[in-house]
Tab-separated table of C-alpha atoms in Angstrom:
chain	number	residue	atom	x	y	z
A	1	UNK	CA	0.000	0.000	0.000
A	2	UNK	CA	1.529	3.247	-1.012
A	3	UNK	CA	1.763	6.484	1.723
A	4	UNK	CA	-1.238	8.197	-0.302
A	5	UNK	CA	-3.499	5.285	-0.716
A	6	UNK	CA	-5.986	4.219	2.587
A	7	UNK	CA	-8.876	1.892	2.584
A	8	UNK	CA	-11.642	2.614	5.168
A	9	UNK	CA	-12.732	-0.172	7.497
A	10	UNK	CA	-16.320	-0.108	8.672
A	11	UNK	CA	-16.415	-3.534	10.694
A	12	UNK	CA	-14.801	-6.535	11.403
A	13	UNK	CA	-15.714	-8.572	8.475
A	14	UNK	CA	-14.762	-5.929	6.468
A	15	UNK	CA	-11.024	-5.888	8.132
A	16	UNK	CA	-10.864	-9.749	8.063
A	17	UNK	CA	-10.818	-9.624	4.389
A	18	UNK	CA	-7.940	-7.360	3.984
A	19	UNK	CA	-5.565	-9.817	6.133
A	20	UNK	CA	-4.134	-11.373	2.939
A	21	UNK	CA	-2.566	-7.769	2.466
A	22	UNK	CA	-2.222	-6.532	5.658
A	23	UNK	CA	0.084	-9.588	6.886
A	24	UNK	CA	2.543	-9.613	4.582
A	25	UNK	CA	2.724	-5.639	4.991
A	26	UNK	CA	3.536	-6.598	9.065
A	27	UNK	CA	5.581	-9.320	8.446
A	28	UNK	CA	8.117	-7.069	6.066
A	29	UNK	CA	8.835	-4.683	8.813
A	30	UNK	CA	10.298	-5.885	11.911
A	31	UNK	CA	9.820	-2.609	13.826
A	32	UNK	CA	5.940	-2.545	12.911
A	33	UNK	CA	5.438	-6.300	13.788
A	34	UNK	CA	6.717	-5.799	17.099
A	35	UNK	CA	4.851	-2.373	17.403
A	36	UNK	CA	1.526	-4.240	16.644
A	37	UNK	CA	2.316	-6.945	19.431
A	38	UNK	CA	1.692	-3.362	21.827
A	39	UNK	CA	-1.508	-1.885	19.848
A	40	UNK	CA	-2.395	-3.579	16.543
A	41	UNK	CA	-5.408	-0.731	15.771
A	42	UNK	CA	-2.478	1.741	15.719
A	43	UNK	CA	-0.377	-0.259	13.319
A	44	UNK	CA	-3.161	-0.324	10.686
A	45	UNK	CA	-3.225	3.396	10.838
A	46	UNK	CA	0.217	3.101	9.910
A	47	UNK	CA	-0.178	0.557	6.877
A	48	UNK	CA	-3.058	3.372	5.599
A	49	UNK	CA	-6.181	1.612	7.398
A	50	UNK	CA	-9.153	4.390	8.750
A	51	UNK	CA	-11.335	2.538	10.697
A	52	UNK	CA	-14.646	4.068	11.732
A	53	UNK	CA	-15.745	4.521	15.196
A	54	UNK	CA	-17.868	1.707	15.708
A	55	UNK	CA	-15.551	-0.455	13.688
A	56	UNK	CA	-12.457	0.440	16.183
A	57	UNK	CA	-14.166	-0.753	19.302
A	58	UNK	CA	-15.904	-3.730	17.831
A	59	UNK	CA	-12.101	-4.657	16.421
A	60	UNK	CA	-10.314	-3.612	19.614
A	61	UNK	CA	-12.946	-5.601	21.387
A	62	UNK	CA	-12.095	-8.536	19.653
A	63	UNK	CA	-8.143	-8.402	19.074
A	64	UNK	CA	-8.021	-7.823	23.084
A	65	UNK	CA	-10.019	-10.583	23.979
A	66	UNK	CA	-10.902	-12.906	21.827
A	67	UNK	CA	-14.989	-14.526	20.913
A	68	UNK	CA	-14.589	-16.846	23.531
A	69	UNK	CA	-13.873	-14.230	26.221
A	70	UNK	CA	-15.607	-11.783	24.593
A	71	UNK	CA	-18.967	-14.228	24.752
A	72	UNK	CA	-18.300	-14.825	28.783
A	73	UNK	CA	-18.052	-11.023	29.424
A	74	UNK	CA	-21.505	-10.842	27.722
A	75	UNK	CA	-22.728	-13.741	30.065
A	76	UNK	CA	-21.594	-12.060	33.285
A	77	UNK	CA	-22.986	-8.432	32.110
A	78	UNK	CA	-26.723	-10.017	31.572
A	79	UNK	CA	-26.299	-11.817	35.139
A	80	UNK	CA	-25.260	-9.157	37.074
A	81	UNK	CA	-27.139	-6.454	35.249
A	82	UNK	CA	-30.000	-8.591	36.137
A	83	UNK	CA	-29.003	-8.855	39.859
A	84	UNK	CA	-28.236	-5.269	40.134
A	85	UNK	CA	-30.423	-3.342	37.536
A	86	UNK	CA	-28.202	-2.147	35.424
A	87	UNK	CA	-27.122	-1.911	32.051
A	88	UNK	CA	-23.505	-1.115	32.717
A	89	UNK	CA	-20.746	-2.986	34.836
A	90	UNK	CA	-18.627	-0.396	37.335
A	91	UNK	CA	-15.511	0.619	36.280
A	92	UNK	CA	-13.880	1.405	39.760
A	93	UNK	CA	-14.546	0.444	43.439
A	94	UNK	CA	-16.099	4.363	43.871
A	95	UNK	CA	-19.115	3.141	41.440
A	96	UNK	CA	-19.310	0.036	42.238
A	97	UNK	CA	-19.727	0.530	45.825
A	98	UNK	CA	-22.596	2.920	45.049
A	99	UNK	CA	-24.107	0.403	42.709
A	100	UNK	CA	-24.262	-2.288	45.690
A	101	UNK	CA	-25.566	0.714	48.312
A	102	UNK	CA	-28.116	1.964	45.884
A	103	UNK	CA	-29.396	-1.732	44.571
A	104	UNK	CA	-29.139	-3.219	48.024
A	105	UNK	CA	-28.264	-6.702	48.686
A	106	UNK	CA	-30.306	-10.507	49.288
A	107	UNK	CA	-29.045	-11.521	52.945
A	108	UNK	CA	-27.772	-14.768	52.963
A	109	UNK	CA	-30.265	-16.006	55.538
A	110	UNK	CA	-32.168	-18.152	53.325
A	111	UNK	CA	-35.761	-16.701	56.266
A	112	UNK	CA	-35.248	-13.549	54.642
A	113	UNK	CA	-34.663	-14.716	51.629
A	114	UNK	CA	-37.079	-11.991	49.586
A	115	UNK	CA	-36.041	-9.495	52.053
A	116	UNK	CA	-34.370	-6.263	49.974
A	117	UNK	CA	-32.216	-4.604	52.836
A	118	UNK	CA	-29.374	-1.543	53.175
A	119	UNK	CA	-26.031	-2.657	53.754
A	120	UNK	CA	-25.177	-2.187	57.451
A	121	UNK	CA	-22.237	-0.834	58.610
A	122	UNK	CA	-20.380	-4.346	59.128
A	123	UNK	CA	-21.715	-4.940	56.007
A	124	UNK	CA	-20.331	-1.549	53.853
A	125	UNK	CA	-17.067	-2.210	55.721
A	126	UNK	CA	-16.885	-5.610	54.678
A	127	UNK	CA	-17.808	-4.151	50.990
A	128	UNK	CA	-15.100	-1.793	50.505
A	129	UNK	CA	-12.645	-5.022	51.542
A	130	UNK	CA	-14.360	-7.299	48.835
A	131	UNK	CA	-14.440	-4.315	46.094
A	132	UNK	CA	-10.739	-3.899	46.832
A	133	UNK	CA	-9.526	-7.549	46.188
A	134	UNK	CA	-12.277	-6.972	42.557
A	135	UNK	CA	-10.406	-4.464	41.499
A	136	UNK	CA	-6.715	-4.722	42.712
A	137	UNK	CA	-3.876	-5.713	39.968
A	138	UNK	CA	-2.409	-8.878	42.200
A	139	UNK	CA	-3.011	-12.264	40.748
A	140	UNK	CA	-4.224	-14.500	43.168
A	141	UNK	CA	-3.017	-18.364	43.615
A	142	UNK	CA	-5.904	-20.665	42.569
A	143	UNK	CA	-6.537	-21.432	46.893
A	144	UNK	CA	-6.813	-17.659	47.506
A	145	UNK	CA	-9.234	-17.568	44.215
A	146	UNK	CA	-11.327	-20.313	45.757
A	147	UNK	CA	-11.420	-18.468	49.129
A	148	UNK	CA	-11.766	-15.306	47.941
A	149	UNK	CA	-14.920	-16.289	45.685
A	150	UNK	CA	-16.107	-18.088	48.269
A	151	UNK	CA	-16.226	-14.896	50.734
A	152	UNK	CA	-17.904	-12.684	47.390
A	153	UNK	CA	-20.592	-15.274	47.273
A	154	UNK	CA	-21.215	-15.460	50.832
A	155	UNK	CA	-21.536	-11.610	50.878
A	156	UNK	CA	-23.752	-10.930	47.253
A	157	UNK	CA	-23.995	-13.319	44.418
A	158	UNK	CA	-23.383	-10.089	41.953
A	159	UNK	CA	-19.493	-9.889	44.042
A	160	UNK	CA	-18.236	-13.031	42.272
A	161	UNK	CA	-19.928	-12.037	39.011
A	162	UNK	CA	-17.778	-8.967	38.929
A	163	UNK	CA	-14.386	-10.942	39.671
A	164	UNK	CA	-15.010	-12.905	37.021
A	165	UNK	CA	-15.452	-9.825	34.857
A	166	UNK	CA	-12.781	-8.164	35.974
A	167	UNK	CA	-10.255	-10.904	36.004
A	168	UNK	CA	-10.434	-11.514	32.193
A	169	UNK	CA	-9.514	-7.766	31.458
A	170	UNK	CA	-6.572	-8.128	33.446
A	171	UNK	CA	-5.588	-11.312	31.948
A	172	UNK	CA	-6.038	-9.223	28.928
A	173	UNK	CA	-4.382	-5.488	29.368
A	174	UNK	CA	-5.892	-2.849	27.164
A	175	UNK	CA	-3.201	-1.858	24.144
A	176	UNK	CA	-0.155	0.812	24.012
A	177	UNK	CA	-0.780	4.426	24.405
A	178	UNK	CA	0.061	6.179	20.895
A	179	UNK	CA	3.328	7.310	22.354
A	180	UNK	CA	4.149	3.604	23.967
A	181	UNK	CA	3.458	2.431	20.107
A	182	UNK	CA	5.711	5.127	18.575
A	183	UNK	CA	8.800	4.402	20.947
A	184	UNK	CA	8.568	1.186	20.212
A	185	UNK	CA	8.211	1.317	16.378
A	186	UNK	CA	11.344	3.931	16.688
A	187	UNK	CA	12.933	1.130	18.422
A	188	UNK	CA	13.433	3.343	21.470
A	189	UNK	CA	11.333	1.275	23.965
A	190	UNK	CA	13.361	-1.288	26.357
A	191	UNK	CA	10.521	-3.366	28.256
A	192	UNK	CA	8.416	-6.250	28.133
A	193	UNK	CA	5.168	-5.656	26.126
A	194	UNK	CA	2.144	-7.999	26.241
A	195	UNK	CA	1.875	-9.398	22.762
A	196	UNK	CA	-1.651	-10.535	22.166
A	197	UNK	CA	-1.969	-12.747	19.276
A	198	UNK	CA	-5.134	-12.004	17.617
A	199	UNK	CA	-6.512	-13.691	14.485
A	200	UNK	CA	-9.325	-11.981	13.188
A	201	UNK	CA	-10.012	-14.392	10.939
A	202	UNK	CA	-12.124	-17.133	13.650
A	203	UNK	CA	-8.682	-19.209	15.357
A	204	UNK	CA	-8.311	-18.714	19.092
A	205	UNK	CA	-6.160	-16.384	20.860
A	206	UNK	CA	-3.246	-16.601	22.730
A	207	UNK	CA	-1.052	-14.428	24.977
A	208	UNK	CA	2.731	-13.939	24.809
A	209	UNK	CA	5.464	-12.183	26.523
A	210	UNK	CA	8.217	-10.818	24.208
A	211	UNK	CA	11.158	-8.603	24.760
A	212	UNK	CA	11.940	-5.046	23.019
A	213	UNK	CA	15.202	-4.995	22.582
């Protein structure tokens, strides 16, 4: 593809039929191919690739985590949308915390089972704990998983629900700033980058760790 021509990308499909051209274009540049590993939207802007708005997220969505993942976030968005009334999942401890407060919780006391109450004090304090372990960066060993999700479920059956959720983003990181992706196609960047190998054709997805040298 020359520096003047671009092709516009509308969707997915539409993408998955230019991979014929757009591998080979990778492939012949080291720097690039190594740049993609970091934030493969941002290395078909460089090969001359305009993807649309929708297109971009429904692409990022699926280089980053794959239809298998991407088809268990969807589960665990309909469950605990349905358990908490809502049509979004909380993107820090701040909002989910309010979420819980606002939605209440079902006590575990199977007596009060259809009992809506407001989380007590014990309870809020015990909340912030749980919604700190959701959201924290540390991978657990699979015991402290068990115990962990054990505690969630013991507490509110949407707490485990929104491990789960959480956990596959951090097994898969979101891509490279733009300036993360330009040191590294200027060779400039000396770190370990999470490659995620993404077919967007319909093969599974892996993750890698590589070096930048």
């Amino acid at each position: 593809m020359s520096s003047t021509e671009s092709i516009n990308i509308n969707s997915l499909h539409e993408l998955q039929l230019q991979m014929p051209r757009i591998v080979p274009a990778v492939n012949a540049n080291p720097g690039l191919a190594l740049a993609a590993a970091a934030n493969p939207l941002l290395a078909l802007e460089q090969l001359g690739y305009k993807l649309s708005s929708p297109a971009q997220e429904e692409i990022e969505r699926y280089a980053r985590f794959g239809p298998d993942n991407l088809k268990r976030l969807a589960e665990l968005e309909t469950e605990f949308g349905k358990l908490l009334t809502t049509k979004t999942m909380p993107a820090d401890p701040s909002e989910a915390r309010a979420l819980f407060e606002k939605s209440g919780y079902e006590p575990s006391d199977k007596s009060a089972a259809n009992t809506k109450t407001t989380l007590k004090p014990a309870k809020n304090q015990s909340l912030t704990t749980s919604l700190t372990a959701i959201f924290a960066s540390k991978v657990l060993a699979e015991e402290e998983e068990k115990k962990l999700l054990r505690e969630l479920s013991a507490q509110h059956p949407g707490l485990p629900l929104l491990y789960q959720y959480r956990k596959i983003h951090r097994q898969r990181p979101a891509f490279a700033t733009r300036s993360a992706f330009e040191s590294i196609l200027a060779g400039e960047k000396n770190t370990l980058v999470d490659q995620v190998e993404f077919s967007l054709s319909r093969h599974r997805d892996t993750t890698k760790k590589h070096s930048v040298d």
